[in-house]
Tab-separated table of C-alpha atoms in Angstrom:
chain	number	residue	atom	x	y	z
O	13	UNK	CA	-39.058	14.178	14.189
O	14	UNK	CA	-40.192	14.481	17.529
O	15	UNK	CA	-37.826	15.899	20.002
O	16	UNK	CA	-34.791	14.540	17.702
O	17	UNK	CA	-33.435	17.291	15.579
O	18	UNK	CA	-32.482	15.912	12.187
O	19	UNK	CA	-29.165	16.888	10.596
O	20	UNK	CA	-29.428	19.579	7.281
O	21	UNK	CA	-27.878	17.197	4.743
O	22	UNK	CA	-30.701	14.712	5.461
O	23	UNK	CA	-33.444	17.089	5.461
O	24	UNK	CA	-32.393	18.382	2.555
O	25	UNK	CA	-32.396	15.194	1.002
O	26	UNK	CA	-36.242	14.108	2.245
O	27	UNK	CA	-37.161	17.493	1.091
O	28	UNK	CA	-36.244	17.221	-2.419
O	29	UNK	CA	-37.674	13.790	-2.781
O	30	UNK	CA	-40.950	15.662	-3.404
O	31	UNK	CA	-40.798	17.503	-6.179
O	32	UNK	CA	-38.685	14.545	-7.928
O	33	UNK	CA	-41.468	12.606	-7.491
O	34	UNK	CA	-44.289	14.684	-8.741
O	35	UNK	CA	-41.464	14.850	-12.307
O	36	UNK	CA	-41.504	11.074	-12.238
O	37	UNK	CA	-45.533	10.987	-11.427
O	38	UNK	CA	-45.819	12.913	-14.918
O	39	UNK	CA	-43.897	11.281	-17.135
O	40	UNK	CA	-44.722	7.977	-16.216
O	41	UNK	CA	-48.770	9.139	-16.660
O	42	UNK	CA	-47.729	10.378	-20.388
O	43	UNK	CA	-45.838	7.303	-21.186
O	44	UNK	CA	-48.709	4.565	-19.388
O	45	UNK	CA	-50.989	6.916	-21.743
O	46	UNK	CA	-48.787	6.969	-24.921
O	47	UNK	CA	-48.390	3.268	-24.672
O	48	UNK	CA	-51.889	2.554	-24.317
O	49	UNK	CA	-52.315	4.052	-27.702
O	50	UNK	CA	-52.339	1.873	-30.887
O	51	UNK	CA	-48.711	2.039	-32.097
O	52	UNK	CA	-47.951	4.504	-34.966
O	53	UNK	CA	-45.776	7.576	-36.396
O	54	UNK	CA	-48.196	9.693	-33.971
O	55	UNK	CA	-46.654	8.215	-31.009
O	56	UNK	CA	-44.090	10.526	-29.273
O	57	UNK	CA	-42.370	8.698	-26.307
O	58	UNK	CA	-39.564	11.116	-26.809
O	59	UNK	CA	-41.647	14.064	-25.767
O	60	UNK	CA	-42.380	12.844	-21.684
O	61	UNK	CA	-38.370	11.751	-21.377
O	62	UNK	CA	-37.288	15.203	-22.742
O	63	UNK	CA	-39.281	16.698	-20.180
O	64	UNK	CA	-36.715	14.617	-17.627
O	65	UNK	CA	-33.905	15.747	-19.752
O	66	UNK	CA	-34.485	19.353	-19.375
O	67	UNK	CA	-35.044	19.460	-15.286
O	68	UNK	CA	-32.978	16.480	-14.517
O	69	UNK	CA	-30.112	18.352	-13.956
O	70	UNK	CA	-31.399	21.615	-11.928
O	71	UNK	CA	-33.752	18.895	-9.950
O	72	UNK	CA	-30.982	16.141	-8.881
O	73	UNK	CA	-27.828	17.511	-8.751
O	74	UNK	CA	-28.575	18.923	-5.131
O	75	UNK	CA	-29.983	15.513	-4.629
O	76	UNK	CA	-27.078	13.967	-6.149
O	77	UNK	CA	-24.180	15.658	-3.560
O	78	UNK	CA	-26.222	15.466	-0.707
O	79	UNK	CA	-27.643	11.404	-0.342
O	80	UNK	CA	-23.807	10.189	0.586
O	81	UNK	CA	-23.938	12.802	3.686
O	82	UNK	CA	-27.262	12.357	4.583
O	83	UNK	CA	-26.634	8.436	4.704
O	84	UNK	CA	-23.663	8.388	7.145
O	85	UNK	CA	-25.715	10.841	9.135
O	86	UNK	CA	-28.679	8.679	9.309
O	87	UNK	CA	-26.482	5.178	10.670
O	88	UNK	CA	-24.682	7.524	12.849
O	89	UNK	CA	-28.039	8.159	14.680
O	90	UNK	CA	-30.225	4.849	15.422
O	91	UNK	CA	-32.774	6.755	16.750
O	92	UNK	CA	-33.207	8.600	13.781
O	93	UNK	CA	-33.363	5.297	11.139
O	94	UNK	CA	-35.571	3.946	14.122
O	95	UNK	CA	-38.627	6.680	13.858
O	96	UNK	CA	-37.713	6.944	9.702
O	97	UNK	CA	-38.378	3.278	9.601
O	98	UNK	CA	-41.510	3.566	11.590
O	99	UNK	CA	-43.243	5.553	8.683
O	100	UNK	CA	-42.316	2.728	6.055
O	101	UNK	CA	-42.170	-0.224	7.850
O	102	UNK	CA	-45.044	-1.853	5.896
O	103	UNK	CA	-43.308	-1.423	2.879
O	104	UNK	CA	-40.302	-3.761	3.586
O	105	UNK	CA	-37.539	-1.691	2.427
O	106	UNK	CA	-35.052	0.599	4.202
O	107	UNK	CA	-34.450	4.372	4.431
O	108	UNK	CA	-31.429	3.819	1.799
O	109	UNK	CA	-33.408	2.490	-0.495
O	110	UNK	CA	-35.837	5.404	-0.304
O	111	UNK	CA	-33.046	7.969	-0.242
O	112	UNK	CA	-31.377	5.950	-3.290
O	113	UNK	CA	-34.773	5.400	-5.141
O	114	UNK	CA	-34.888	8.573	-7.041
O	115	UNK	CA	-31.126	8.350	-8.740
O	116	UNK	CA	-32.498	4.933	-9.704
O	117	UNK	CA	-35.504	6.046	-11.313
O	118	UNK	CA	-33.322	8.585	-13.577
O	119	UNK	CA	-30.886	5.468	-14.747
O	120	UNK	CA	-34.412	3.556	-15.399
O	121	UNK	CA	-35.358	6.405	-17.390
O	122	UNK	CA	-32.190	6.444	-19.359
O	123	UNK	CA	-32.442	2.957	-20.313
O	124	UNK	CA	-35.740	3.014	-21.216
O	125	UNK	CA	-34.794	5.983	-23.612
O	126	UNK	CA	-31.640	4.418	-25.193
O	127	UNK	CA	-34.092	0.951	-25.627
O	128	UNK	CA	-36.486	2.756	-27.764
O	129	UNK	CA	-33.945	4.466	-29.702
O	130	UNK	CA	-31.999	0.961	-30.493
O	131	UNK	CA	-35.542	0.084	-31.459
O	132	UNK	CA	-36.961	2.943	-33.213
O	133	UNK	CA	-37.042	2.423	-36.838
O	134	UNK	CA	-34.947	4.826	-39.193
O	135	UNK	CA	-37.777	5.134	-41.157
O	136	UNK	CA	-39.751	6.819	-37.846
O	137	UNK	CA	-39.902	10.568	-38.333
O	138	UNK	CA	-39.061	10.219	-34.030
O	139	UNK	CA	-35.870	8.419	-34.629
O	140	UNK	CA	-33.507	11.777	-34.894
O	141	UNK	CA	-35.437	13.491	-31.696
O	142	UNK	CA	-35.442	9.660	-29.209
O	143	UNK	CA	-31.673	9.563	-29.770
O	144	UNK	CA	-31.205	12.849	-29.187
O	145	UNK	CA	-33.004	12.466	-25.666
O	146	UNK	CA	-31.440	9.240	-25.172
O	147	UNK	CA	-27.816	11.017	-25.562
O	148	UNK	CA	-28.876	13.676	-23.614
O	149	UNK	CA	-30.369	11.687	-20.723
O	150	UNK	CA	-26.874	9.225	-20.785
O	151	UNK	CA	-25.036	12.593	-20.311
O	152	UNK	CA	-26.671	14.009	-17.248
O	153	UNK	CA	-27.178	10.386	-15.556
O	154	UNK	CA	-22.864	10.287	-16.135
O	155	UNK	CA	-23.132	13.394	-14.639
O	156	UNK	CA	-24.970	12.614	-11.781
O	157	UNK	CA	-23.091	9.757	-10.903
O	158	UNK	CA	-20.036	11.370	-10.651
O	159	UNK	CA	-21.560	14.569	-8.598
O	160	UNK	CA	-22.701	11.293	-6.619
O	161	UNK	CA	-18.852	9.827	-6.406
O	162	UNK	CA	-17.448	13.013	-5.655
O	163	UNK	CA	-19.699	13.794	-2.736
O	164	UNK	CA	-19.243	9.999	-1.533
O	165	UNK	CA	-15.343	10.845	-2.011
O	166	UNK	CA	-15.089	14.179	-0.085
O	167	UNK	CA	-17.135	13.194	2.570
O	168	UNK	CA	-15.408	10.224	3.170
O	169	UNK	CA	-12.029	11.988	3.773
O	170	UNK	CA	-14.105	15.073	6.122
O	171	UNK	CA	-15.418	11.924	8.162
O	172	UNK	CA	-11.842	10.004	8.682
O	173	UNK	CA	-10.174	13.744	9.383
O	174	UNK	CA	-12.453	14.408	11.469
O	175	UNK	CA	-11.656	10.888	13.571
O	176	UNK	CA	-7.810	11.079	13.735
O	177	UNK	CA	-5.653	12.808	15.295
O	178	UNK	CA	-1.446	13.602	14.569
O	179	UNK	CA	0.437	12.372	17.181
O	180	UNK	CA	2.142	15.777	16.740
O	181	UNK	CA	-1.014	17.604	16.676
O	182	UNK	CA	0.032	19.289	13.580
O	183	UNK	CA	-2.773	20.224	11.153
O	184	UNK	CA	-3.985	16.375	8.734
O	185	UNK	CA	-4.791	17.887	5.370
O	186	UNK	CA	-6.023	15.249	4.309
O	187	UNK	CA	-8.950	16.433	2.305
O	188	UNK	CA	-7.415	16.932	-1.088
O	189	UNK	CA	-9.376	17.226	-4.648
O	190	UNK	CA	-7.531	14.329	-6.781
O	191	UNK	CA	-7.602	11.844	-3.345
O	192	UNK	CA	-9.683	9.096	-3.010
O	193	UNK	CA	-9.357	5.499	-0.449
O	194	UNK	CA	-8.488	2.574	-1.885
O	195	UNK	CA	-8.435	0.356	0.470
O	196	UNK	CA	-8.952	0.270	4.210
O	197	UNK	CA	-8.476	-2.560	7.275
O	198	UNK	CA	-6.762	-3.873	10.364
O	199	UNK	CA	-3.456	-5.210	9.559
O	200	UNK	CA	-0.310	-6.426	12.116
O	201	UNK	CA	2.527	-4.470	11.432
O	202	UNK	CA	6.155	-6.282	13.057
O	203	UNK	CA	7.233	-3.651	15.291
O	204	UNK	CA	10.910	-4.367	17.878
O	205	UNK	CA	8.525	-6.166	20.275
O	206	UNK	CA	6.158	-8.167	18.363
O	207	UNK	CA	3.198	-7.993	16.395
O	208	UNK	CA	0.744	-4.797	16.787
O	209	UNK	CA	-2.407	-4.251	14.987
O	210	UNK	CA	-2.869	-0.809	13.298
O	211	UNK	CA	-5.645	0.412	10.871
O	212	UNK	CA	-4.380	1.390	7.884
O	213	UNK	CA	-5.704	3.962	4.719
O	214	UNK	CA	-4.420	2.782	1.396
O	215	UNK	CA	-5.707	6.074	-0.792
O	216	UNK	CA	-3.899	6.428	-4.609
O	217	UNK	CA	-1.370	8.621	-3.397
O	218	UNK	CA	-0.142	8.096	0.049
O	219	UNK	CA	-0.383	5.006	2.358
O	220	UNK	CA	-1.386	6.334	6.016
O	221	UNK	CA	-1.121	3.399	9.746
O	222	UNK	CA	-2.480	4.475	12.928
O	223	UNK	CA	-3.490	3.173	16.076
O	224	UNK	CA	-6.911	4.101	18.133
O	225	UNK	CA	-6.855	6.306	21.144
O	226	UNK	CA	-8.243	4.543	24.268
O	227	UNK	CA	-9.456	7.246	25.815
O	228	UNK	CA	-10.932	9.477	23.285
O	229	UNK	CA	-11.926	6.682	20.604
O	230	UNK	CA	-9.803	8.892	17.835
O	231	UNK	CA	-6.995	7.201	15.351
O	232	UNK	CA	-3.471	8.784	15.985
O	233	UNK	CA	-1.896	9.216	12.944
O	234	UNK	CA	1.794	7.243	13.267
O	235	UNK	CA	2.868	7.669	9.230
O	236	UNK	CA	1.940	8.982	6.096
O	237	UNK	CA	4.075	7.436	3.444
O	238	UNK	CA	3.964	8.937	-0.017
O	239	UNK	CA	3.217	6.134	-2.709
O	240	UNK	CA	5.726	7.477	-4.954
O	241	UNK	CA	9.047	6.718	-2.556
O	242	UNK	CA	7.373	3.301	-1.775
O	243	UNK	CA	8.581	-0.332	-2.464
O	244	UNK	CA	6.418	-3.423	-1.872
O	245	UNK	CA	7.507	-7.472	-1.844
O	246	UNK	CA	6.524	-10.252	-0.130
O	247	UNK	CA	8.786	-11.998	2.790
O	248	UNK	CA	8.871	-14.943	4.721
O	249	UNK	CA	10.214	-13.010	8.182
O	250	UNK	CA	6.170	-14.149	8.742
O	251	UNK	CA	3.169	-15.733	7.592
O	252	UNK	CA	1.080	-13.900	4.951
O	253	UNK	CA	3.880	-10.285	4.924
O	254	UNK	CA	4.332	-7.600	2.461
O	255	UNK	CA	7.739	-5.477	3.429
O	256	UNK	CA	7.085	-2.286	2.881
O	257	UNK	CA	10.243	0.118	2.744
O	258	UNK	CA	10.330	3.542	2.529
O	259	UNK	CA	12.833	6.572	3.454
O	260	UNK	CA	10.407	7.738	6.332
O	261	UNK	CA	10.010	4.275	7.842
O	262	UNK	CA	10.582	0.611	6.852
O	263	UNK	CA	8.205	-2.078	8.088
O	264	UNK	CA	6.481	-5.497	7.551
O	265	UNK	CA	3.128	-5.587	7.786
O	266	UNK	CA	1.151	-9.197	8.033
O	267	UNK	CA	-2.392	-10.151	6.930
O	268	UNK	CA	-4.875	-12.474	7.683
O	269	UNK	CA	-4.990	-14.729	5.296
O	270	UNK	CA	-3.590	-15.261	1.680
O	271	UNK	CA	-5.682	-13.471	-0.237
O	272	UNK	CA	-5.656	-10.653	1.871
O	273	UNK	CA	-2.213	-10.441	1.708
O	274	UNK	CA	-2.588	-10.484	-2.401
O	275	UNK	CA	-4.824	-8.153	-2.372
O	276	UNK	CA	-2.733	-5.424	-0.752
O	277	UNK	CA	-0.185	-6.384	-2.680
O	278	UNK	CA	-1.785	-5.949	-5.944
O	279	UNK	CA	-2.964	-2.569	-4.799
O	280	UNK	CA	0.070	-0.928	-3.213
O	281	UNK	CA	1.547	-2.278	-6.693
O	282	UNK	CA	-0.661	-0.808	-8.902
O	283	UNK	CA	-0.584	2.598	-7.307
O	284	UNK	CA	3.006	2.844	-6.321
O	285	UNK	CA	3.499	2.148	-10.127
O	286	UNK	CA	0.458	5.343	-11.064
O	287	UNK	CA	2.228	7.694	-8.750
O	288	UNK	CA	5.729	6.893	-9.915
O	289	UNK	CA	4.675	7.376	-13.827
O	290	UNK	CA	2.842	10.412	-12.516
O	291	UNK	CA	5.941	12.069	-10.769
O	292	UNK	CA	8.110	11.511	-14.327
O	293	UNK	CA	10.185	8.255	-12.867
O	294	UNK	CA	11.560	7.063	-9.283
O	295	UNK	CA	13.495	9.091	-8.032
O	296	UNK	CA	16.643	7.480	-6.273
O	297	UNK	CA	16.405	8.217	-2.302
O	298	UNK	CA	17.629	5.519	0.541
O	299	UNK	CA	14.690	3.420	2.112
O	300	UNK	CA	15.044	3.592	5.663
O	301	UNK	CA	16.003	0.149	7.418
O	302	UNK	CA	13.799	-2.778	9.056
O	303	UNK	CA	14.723	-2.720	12.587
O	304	UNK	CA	16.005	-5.858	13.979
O	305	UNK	CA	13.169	-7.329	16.149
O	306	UNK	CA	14.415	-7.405	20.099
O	307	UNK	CA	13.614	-10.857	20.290
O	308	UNK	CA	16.116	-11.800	17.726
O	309	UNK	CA	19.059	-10.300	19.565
O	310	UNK	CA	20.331	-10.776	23.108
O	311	UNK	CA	23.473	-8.956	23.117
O	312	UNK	CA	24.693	-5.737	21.663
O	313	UNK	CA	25.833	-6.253	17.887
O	314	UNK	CA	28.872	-3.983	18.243
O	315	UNK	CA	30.401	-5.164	21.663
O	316	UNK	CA	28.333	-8.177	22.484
O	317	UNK	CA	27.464	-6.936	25.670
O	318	UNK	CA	24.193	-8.789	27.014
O	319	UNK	CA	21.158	-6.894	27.347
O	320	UNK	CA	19.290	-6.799	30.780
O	321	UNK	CA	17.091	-4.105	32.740
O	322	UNK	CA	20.130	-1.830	32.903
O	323	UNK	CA	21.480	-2.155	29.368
O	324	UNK	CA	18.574	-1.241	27.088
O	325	UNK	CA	18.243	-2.162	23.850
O	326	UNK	CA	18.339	0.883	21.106
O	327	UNK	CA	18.067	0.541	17.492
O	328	UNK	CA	20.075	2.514	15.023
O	329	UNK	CA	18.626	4.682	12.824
O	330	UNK	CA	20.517	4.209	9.565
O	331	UNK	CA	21.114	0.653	9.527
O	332	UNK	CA	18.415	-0.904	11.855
O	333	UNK	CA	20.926	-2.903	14.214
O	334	UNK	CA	20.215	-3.779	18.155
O	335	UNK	CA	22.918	-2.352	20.122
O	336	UNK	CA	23.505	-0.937	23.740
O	337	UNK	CA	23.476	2.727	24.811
O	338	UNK	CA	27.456	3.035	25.097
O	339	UNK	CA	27.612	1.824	21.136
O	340	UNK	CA	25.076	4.500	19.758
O	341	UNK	CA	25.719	7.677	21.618
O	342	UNK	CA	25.988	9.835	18.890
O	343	UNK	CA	23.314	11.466	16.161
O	344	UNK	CA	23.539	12.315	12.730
O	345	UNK	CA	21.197	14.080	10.302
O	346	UNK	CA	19.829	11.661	7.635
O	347	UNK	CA	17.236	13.597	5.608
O	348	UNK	CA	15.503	10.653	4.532
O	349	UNK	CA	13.874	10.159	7.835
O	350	UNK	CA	13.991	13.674	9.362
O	351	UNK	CA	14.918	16.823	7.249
O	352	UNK	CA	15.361	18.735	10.536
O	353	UNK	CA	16.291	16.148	13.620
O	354	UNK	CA	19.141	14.638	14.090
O	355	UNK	CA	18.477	10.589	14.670
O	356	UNK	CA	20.179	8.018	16.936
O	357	UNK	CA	22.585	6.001	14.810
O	358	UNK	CA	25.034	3.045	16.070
O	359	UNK	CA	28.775	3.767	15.830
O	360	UNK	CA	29.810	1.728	13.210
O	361	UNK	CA	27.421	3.873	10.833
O	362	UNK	CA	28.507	7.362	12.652
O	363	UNK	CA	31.619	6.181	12.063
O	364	UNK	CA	31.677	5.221	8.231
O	365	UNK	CA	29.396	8.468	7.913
């Protein structure tokens, strides 16, 4: 379009709106012609919706895994929607509604088949060959939808991988074949100085925080909790909280509001319960602790020495307490938390080991 160049996906898609349209041009002639005929045995609606039957599939299942890409690539680029709308301005609707328009027409289709099969009379010679369209058109619109799902689905998780970063800079992965978001939002999570807003990616198997990159714009990846070795509950450490613990990392996280809050709740329930049924029953592994906040503590909990500039504040590892430098010197391996690096731990804990 001008001196733009349009993205594949979305020529693709404007492309194949054609031929779809000429299909749906025919069988709607046949049908306004069949129903302008007196009504009788000689009437064959079924023959113009088998002729959808038969190409539906070859003709929209392109169209099908392509409209989800070409849609994100289309708001991603104003300019683009800007000269797209220019050609269809006068018809007051936007370029989603053209790009959704012909999956629409095939569900229309369907229904109108599966109507005139409830309808047809047993005694019609038709009635065996309309529900056998009718069947057949249901099947490939089911079809269709979930070529339309999948594409939504995979292209979802290319997008966010490609927008987020590890902090390690090891490879995401995230793109996996039985993964799909759940939920998504801003929440607070409590961290030892306060409250700190994160974005976090509730999918059905693992629960993924991060925070956004000034500079480049990208989400760095802190966690990636699997769903399976998670607990959820509420708590009253602050307004609208879920405590989430888990043997990576233990934390509270805060919502807006009330239903908010419920809403994660009921979620993280309902797929911490699918993934623990799915791996054959919890299995038993220590949750790592909730730190204590610094704000809550002004002197070591070991030797009660008082914190200041020169006697920082550490947190121990294995049971979450505030205590000085001199009172958590040592390290220990807890698997849990780190398979291969050893973690600061107080020396009460080191102690007890």
């Amino acid at each position: 379009i001008g001196a733009l160049e349009v993205p594949v996906p979305v020529c693709v898609a404007f492309e194949s709106i054609s031929p779809i349209s000429t299909l749906h041009r025919k069988i709607r002639t046949d049908l306004i012609r069949i129903l302008g005929q007196p009504w009788s045995t000689a009437v064959r609606i079924a023959r113009p919706l088998s002729r959808l039957s038969a190409l539906s599939l070859s003709i929209f299942q392109a169209y099908a895994a392509t409209v989800p890409v070409a849609m994100r690539l289309l708001r991603a680029q104003p300019q683009l929607v800007e000269r797209f709308s220019e050609a269809v301005q006068q018809t007051g609707h936007s370029i989603e509604y053209y790009l959704q328009a012909p999956l629409q027409h095939l569900a229309t289709c369907t229904m109108a088949c599966l109507e005139a099969a409830k309808f047809t009379a047993d005694s019609n010679p038709e009635k065996k060959e309309v529900n056998e369209v009718a069947s057949r058109l249901k099947h490939d619109t089911d079809q269709l939808y979930q070529i339309k799902v999948e594409s939504k689905r995979v292209d979802y998780l290319q997008q966010l991988q490609s927008t987020m970063k590890s902090k390690t800079n090891e490879p995401l992965n995230l793109i996996n074949r039985r993964r799909f978001i759940v939920r998504e939002g801003k929440l607070d999570r409590l961290t030892r100085r306060g409250k700190q807003q994160f974005y976090f990616h509730l999918f059905n198997d693992v629960l993924l925080y991060s925070s956004k990159e000034m500079a480049s714009g990208k989400l760095v990846l802190h966690r990636r909790i699997a769903l399976e070795d998670v607990s959820v509950e509420k708590t009253d450490r602050a307004s609208f909280a879920l405590q989430i613990m888990s043997p990576q990392k233990s934390f509270i996280i805060c919502a807006h509001d009330e239903l908010e809050m419920g809403e994660w709740e009921k979620d993280l329930q309902h797929f911490i319960k699918k993934c623990v049924e799915k791996s054959g029953g919890r299995k038993t592994k220590q949750a790592a602790p909730l730190w204590v906040q610094d704000k809550d503590k002004n002197e070591c909990e070991l030797c009660d020495q008082r914190f200041s500039f020169i006697t920082r504040r550490h947190h121990c590892r294995k049971c979450g307490c505030l205590c000085c430098a001199k009172c958590s010197s040592h390290k220990m391996l807890l698997k849990h938390i780190d398979e291969r690096q050893e973690v600061r731990v107080c020396d009460r804990c080191f102690t007890v080991r």
